[in-house]
Coordinates of C-alpha atoms in Angstrom, one line a residue:
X1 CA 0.0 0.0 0.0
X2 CA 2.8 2.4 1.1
X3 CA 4.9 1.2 -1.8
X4 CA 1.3 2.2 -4.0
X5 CA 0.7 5.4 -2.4
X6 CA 4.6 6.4 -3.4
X7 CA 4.3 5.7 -6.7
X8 CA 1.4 7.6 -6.7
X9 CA 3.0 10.7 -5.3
X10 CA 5.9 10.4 -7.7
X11 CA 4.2 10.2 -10.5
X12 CA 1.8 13.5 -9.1
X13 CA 5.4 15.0 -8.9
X14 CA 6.4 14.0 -12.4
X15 CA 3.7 15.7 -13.7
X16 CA 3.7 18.4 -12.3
X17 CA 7.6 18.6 -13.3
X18 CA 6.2 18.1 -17.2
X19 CA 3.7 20.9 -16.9
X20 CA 6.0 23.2 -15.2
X21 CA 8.7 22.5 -18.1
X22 CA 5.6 22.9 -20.8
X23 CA 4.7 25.7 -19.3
X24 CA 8.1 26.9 -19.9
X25 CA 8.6 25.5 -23.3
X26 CA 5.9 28.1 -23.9
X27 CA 6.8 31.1 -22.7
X28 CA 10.1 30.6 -24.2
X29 CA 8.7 30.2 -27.4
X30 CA 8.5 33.8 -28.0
X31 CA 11.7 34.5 -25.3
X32 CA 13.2 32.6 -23.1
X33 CA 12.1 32.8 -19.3
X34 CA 13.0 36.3 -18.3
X35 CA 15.4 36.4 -15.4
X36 CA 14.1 39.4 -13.4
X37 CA 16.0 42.3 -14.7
X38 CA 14.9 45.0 -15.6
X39 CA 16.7 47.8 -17.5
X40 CA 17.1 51.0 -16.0
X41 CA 18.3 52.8 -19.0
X42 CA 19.3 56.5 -20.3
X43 CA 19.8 57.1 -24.1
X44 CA 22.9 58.3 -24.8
X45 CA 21.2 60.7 -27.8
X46 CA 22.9 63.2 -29.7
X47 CA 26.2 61.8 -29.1
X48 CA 26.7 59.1 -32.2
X49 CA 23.6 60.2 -34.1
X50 CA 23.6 64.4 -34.2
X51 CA 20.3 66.0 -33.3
X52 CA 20.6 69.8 -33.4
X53 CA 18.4 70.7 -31.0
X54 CA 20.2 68.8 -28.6
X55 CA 23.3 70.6 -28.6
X56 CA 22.9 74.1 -31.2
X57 CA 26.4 74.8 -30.9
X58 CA 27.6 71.7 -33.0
X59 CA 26.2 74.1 -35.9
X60 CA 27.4 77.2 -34.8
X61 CA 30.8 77.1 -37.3
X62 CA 28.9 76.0 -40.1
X63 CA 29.3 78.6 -43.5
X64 CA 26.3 80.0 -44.6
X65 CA 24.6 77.5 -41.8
X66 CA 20.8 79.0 -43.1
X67 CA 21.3 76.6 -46.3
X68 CA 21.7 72.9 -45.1
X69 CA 20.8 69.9 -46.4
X70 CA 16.9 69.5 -46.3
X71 CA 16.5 73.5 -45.7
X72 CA 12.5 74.4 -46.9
X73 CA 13.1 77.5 -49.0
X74 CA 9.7 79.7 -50.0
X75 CA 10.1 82.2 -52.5
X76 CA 7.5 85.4 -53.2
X77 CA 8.3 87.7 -56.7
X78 CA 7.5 91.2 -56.0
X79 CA 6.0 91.4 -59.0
X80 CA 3.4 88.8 -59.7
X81 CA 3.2 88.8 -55.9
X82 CA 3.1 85.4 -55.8
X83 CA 5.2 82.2 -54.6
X84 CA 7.0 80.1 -57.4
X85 CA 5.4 76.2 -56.9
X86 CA 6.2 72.9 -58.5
X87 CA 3.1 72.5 -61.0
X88 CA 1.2 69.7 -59.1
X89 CA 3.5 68.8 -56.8
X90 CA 6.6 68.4 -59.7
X91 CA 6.9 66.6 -62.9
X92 CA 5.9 69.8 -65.0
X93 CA 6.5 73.3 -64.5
X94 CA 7.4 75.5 -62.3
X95 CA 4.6 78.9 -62.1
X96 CA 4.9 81.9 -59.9
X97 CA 0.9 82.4 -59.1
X98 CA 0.2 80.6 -55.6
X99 CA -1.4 82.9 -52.7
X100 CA 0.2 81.1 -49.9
X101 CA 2.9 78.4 -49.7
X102 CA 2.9 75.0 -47.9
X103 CA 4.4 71.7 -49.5
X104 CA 4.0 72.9 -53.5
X105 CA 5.6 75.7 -52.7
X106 CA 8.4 74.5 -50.8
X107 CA 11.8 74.0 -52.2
X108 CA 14.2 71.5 -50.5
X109 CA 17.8 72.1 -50.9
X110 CA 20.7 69.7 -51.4
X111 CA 23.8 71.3 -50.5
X112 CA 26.9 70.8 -52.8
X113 CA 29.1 73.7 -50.9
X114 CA 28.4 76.6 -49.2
X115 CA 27.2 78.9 -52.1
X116 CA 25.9 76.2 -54.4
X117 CA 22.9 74.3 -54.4
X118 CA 20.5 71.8 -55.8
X119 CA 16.5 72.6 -55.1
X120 CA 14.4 69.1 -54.9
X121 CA 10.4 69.6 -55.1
X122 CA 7.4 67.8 -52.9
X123 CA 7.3 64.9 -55.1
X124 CA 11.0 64.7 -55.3
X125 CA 11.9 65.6 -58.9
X126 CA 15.0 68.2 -58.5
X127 CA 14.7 71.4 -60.6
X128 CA 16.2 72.0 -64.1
X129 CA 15.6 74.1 -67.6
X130 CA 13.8 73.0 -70.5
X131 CA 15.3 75.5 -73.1
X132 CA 14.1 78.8 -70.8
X133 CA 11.7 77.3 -68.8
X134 CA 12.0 76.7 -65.3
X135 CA 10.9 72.7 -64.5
X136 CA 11.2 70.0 -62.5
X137 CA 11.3 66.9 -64.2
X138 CA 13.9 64.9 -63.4
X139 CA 14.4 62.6 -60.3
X140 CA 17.8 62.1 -61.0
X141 CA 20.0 64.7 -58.8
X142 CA 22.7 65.0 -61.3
X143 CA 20.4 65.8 -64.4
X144 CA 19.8 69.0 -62.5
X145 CA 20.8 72.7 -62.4
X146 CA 22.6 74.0 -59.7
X147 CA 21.7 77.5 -58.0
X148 CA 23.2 80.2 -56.1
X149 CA 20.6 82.3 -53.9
X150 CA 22.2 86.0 -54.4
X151 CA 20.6 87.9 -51.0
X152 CA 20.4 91.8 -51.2
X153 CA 22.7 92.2 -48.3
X154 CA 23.5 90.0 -45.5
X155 CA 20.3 90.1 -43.3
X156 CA 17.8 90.7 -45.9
X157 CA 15.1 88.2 -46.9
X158 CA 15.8 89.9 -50.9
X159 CA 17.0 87.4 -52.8
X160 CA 17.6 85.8 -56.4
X161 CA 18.5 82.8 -58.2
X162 CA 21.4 82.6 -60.3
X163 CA 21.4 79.2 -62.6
X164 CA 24.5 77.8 -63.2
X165 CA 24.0 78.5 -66.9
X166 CA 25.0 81.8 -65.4
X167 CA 21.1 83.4 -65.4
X168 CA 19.1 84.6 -63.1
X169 CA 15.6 83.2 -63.1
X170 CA 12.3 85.9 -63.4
X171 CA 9.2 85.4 -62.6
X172 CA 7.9 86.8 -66.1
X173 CA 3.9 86.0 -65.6
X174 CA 2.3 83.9 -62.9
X175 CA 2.5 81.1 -65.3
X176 CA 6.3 81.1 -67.0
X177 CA 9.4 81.5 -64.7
X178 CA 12.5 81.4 -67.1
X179 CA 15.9 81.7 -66.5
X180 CA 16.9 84.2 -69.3
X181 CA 18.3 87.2 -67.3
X182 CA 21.9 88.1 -67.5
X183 CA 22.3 91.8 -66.6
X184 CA 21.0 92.9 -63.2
X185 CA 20.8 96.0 -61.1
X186 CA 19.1 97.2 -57.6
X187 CA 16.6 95.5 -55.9
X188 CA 13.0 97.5 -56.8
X189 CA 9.4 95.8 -56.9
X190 CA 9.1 96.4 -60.7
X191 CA 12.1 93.6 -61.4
X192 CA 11.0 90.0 -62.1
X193 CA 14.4 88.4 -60.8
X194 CA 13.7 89.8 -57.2
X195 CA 12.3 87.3 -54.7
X196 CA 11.4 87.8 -51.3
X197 CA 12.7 84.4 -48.9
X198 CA 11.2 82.7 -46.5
X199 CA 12.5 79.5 -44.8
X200 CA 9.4 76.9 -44.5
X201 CA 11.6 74.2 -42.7
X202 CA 15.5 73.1 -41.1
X203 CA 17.1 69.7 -40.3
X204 CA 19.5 69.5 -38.2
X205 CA 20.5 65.6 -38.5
X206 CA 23.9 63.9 -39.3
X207 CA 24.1 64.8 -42.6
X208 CA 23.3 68.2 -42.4
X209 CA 26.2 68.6 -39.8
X210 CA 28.6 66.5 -42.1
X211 CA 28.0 68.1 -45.3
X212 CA 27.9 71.8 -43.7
X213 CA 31.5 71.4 -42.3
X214 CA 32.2 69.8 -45.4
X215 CA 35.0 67.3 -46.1
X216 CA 37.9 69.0 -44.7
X217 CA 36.2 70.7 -41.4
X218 CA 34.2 67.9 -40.3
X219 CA 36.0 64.9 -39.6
X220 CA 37.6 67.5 -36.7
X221 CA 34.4 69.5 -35.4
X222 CA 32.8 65.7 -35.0
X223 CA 35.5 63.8 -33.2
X224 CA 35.8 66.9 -30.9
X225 CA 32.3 66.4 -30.3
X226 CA 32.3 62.3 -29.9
X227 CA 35.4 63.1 -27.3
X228 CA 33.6 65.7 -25.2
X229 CA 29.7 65.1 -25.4
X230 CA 29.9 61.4 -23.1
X231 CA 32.9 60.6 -21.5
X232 CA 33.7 58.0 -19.1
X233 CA 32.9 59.8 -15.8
X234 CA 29.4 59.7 -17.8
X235 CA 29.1 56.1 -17.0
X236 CA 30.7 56.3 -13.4
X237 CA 27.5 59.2 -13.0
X238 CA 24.6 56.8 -14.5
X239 CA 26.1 53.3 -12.8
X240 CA 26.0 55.1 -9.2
X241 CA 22.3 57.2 -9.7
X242 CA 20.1 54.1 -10.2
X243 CA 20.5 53.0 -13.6
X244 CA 21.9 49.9 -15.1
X245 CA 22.1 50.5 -18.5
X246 CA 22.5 52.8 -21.8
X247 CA 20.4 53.0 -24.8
X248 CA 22.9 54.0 -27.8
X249 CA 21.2 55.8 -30.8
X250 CA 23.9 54.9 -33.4
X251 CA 24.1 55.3 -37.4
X252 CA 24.0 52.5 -40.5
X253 CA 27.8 54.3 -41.5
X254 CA 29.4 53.2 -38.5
X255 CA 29.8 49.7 -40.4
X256 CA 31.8 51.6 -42.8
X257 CA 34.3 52.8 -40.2
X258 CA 37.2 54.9 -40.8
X259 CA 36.0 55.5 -44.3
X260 CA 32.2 55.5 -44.2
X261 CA 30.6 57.0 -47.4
X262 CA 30.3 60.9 -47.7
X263 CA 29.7 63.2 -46.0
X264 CA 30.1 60.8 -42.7
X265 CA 32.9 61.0 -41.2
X266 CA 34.9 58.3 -39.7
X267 CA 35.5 57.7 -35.8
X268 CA 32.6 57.0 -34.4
X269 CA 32.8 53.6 -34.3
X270 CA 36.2 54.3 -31.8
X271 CA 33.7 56.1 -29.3
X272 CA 31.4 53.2 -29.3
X273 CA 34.4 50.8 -28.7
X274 CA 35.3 53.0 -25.9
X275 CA 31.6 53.2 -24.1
X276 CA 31.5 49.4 -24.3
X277 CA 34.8 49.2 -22.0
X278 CA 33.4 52.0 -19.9
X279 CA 30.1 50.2 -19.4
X280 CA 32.6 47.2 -18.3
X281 CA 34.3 48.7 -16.0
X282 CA 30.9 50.4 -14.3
X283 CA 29.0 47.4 -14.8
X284 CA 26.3 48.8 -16.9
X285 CA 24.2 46.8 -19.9
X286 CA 24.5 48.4 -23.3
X287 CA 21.3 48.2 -25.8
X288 CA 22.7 48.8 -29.4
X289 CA 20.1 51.2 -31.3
X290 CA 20.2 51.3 -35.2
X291 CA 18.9 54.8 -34.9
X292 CA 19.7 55.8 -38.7
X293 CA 19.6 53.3 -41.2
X294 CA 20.3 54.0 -44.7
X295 CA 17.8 55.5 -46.7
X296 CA 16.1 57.0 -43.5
X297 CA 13.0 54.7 -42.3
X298 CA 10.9 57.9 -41.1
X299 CA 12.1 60.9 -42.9
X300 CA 13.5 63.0 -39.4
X301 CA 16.9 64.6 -38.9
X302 CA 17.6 61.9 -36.1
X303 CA 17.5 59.1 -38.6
X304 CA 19.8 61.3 -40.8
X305 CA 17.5 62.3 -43.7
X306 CA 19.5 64.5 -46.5
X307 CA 15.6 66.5 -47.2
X308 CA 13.1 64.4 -45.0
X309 CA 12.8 61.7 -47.9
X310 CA 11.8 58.2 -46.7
X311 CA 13.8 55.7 -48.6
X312 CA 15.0 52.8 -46.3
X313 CA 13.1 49.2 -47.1
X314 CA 11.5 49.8 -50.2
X315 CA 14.2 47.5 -52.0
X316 CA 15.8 43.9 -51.0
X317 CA 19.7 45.5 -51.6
X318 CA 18.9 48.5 -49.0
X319 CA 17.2 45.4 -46.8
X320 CA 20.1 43.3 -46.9
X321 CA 22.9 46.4 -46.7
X322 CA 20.9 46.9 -43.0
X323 CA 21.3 43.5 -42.0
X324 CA 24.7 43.9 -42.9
X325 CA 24.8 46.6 -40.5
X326 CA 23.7 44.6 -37.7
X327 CA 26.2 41.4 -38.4
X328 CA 28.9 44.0 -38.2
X329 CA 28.0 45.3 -34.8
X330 CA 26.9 41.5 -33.1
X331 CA 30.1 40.3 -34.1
X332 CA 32.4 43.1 -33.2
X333 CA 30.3 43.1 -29.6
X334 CA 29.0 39.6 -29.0
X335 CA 32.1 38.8 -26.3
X336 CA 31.6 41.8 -24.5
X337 CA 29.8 41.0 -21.5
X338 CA 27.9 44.6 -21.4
X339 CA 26.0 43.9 -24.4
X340 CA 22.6 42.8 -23.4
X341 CA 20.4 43.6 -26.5
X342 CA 20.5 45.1 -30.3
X343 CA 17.5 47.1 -31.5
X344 CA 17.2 46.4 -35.3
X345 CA 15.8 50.0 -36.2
X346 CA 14.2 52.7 -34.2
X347 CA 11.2 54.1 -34.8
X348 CA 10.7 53.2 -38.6
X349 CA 7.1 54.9 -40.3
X350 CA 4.3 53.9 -41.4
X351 CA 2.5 54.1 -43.9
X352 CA 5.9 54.7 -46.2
X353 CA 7.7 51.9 -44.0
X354 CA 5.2 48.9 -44.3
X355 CA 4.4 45.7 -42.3
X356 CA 5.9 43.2 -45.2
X357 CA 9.1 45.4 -45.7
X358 CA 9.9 45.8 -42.0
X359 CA 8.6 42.4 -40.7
X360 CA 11.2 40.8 -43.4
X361 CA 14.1 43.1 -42.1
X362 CA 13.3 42.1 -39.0
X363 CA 13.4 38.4 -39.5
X364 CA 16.7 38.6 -41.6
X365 CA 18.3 40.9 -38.6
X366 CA 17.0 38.5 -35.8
X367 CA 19.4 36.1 -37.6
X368 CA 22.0 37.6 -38.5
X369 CA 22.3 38.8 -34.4
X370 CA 21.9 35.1 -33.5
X371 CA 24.9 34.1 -36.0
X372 CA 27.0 35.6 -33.0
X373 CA 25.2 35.9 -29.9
X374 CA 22.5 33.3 -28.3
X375 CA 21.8 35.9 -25.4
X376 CA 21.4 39.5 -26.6
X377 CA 17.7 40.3 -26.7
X378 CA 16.9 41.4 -30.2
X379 CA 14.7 44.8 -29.9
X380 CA 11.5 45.3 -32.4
X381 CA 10.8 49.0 -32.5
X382 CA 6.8 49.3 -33.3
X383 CA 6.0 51.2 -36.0
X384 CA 5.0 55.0 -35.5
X385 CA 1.9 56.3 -37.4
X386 CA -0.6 54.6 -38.0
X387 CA -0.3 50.5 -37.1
X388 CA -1.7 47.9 -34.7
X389 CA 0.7 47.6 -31.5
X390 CA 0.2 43.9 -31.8
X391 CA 1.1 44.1 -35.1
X392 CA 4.6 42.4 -34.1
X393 CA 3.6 39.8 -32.1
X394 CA 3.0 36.6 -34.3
X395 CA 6.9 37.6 -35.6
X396 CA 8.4 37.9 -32.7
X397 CA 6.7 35.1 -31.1
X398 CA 8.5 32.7 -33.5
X399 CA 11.9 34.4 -31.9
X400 CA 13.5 33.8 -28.6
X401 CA 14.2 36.7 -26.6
X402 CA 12.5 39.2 -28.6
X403 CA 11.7 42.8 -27.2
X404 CA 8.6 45.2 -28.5
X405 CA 10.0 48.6 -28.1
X406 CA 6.9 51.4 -27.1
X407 CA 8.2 54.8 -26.7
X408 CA 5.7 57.3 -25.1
X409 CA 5.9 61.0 -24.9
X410 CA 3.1 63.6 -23.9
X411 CA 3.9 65.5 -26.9
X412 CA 4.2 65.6 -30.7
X413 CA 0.4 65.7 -30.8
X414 CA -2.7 68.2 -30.6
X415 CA -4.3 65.9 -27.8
X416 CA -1.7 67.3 -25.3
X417 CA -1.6 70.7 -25.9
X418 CA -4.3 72.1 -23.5
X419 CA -3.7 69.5 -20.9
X420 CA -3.0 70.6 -17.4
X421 CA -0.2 69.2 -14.8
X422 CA -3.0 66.6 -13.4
X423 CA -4.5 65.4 -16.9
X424 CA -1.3 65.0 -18.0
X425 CA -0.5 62.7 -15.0
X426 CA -4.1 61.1 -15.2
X427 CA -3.1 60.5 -19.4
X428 CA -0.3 58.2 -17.5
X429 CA -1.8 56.1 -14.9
X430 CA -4.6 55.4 -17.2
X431 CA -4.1 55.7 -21.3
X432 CA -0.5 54.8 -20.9
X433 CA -0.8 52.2 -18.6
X434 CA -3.9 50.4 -20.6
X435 CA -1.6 51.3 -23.6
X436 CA 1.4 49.5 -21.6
X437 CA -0.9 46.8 -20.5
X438 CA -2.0 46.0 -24.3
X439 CA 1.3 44.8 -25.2
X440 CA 2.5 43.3 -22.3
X441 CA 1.2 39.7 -22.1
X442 CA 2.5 36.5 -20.8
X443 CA 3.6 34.7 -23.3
X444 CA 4.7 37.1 -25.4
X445 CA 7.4 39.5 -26.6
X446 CA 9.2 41.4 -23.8
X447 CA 7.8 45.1 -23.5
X448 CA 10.4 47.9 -23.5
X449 CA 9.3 51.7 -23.3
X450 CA 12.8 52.7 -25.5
X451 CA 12.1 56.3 -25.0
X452 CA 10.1 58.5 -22.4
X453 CA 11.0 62.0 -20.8
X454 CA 9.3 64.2 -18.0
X455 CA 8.5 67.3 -20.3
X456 CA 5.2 68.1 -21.5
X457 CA 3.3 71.4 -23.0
X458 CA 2.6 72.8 -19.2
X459 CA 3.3 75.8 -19.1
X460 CA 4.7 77.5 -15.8
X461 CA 4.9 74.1 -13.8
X462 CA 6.6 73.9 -10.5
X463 CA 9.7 71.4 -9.8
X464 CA 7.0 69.6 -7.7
X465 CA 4.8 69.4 -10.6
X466 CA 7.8 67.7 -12.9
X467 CA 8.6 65.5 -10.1
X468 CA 4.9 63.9 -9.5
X469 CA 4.9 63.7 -13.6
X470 CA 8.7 61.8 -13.5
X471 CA 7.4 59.4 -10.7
X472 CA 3.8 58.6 -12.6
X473 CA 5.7 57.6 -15.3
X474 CA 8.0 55.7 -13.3
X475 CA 5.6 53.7 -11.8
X476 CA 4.0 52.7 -14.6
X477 CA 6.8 52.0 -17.3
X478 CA 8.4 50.2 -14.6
X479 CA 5.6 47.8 -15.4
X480 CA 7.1 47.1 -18.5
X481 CA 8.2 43.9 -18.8
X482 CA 12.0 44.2 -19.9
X483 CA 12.3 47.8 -18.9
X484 CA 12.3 51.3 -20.0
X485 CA 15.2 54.1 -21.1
X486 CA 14.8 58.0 -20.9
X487 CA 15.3 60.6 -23.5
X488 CA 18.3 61.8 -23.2
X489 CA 21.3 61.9 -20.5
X490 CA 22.8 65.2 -22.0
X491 CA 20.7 68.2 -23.5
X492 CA 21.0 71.8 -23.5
X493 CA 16.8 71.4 -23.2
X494 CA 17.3 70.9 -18.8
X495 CA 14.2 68.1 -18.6
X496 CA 15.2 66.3 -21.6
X497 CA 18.6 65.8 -20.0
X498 CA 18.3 63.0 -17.2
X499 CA 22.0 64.0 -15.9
X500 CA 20.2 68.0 -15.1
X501 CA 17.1 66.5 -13.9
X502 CA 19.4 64.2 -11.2
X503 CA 21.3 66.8 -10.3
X504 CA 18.6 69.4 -9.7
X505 CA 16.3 66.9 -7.7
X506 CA 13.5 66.9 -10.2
X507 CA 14.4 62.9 -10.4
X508 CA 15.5 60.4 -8.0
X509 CA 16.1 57.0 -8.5

């Protein structure tokens, strides 16, 4: 009987051992068990990847720094009083008879050198001559004239456009621009050639910084700025204030490193080998971000767009140069025993990045980090704009250790611009959290809120305002499952910078 009754219990324990490990065998399907950390985690922004509004300055030495790369130039004649527009978008001509300017109206520039420029239209054709005429017709950069923009005097908004057929162009009805003028003199409202400037739009990305310096000038202003910007006693800072690990935005030319194709410049790849010994030595996690990949995947200065185009994934070549990307950086960092996860691509757009295009990048960089590492979490940014946030999930189920990347800011949209300090703290505990709780389930992907920050549209908030808005959000992204990083450690804007917002009190971890 006793003998009966103890083959009974051990066979109760035996199964129970087989469900346990079932139960296991499942939740690993889509990661393995998770081991309890969670990452604490700053983004080390605007250090590998420029963003101009996170440090100014880096521009400050620039020539002619109004006319970068991707700069939205309006133009009015004085005489037809009207703007100059791309005839339906581009593709035809280019008229002079448009009330008001917005996206038709809005030339982009491509900057070859200081003085000299291309102009690309909304639906990217670059502007050239048929005989006289003004059009643009031609999506091929190098088809294209090249301009100078002649201003009155220095501060003036008087301007005119020399072709580099050595004419100016005249607005010479509301539907001909030509560029037939050779002789010119004074500036008066009766002379076709004069245009009155407006800039519709800046970038401030990577290759704007690049290109403005220019091949000689920038290989020096950036490495001054890779040297200064994080440095190690950065790490020693974050590894003794309650954080565990670093986000690091970083760019597709990297790969390329020391001679990465223009206008990059090499050396960044050096700063990155550096912050992976410093995160050693402070005994920090690093989380590699493809923050730029070629081609740009949502048009923004931070993934280094030249004019805000969106090129990256719409061919299997710019697919597969990525991927390359990502084999580069797993094998160069797969021993280290800081790196804990590679992000594929941050942030990519939808509608212009879609759900086929990125879900096969995806797959081809899950294996290409797996060729070299077994234990670096692979990080799936969800798509911005319009998409499901589950739209992942039967992917990255199919993966082991896979990571959804959320990022949440109460900004960049209409719905938070009349909020006060308590509805923006209500917004967290209850939309964020439900928002949170959506893709956070238990046998899926691992949740990560990649990017977050205790700013907001409030104006004339107190310190105790920011620090009952820092904690909300605290409390509930700690909820995420594999963790959560803020926007940014450094930043001349003080709440965007994590290392001011320590310092100052506003923060405590």
């Amino acid at each position: 009987m006793h003998v009966m009754m103890r083959n009974c219990v051990n066979l109760k324990i035996w199964l129970l051992n087989l469900v346990t490990l079932f139960s296991i065998l499942s939740l690993s399907h889509g990661r393995l068990k998770h081991d309890g950390f969670r990452v604490r985690a700053v983004n080390l922004g605007g250090w590998l990847v420029t963003e101009g509004w996170m440090k100014p300055s880096l521009f400050d030495g620039i020539p002619n720094k109004d006319f970068l790369d991707g700069t939205g130039l309006q133009f009015k004649s004085v005489t037809t009083r009207k703007y100059l527009c791309a005839e339906s978008g581009g593709g035809t001509i280019i008229v002079a008879n448009r009330t008001a300017a917005s996206g038709w109206e809005t030339f982009s520039l491509w900057r070859l050198n200081k003085d000299t420029f291309r102009f690309r239209v909304f639906n990217k054709q670059f502007v050239g001559l048929d005989g006289i005429n003004v059009v643009a017709v031609s999506n091929i950069s190098t088809d294209s004239l090249t301009f100078h923009v002649v201003k009155e005097s220095g501060n003036s908004s008087r301007v005119r456009i020399k072709a580099s057929n050595g004419y100016f162009l005249q607005a010479k009805t509301e539907d001909l621009v030509t560029a037939d003028v050779s002789e010119v003199k004074g500036w008066g409202d009766d002379d076709p050639s004069v245009f009155v400037m407006t800039i519709g739009g800046r970038m401030q990305g990577e290759f704007q910084v690049t290109n403005g310096y220019g091949p000689s000038k920038a290989p020096q202003v950036m490495k001054e700025h890779w040297s200064t910007f994080i440095v190690e006693d950065d790490f020693k800072f974050i590894a003794s204030n309650g954080l565990n690990a670093v986000r690091i935005p970083i760019g597709w030319w990297i790969a390329s490193d020391p001679t990465p194709p223009p206008p990059y410049v090499g050396g960044s790849l050096n700063a990155l080998d550096k912050a992976f010994l410093w995160a050693q030595k402070y005994g920090l996690k690093i989380i590699l971000d493809l923050h730029a990949a070629p081609g740009s995947q949502n048009g923004f200065e931070h993934s280094s767009s030249r004019d805000g185009s969106q090129e990256w994934g719409k061919t299997d070549e710019n697919i597969q140069q990525t991927v390359q990307v990502i084999d580069f950086l797993t094998a160069r960092y797969a021993k280290s025993p800081s790196l804990y996860a590679v992000e594929l691509i941050n942030e990519p757009l939808s509608p212009g990045v879609t759900l086929e295009s990125l879900s096969k990048y995806y797959k081809a960089g899950y294996e290409a980090v797996r060729r070299h590492s077994s234990t670096a979490y692979v990080v799936l940014s969800n798509r911005l704009g319009p998409s499901n946030p589950r739209e992942l999930f039967p992917l990255a189920n199919g993966f082991t250790r896979s990571v959804i990347d959320v990022h949440y800011y109460n900004l960049f949209q209409d719905v938070f611009n009349d909020m006060n300090v308590q509805q923006n703290i209500d917004f967290i505990n209850n939309n964020r959290s439900s928002q949170l709780s959506f893709v956070t389930t238990s046998n899926g992907p691992l949740t990560f809120v990649g990017e977050w920050v205790a700013e907001w549209q409030v104006k004339g908030a107190t310190k105790e305002d920011y620090q009952r808005f820092a904690r909300a959000q605290l409390d509930v992204f700690g909820r995420a499952t594999f963790g959560w990083a803020y926007w940014a450690f450094k930043n001349v804007n003080n709440h965007w910078s994590l290392e001011w917002m320590i310092k100052n009190g506003y923060i405590n971890l």
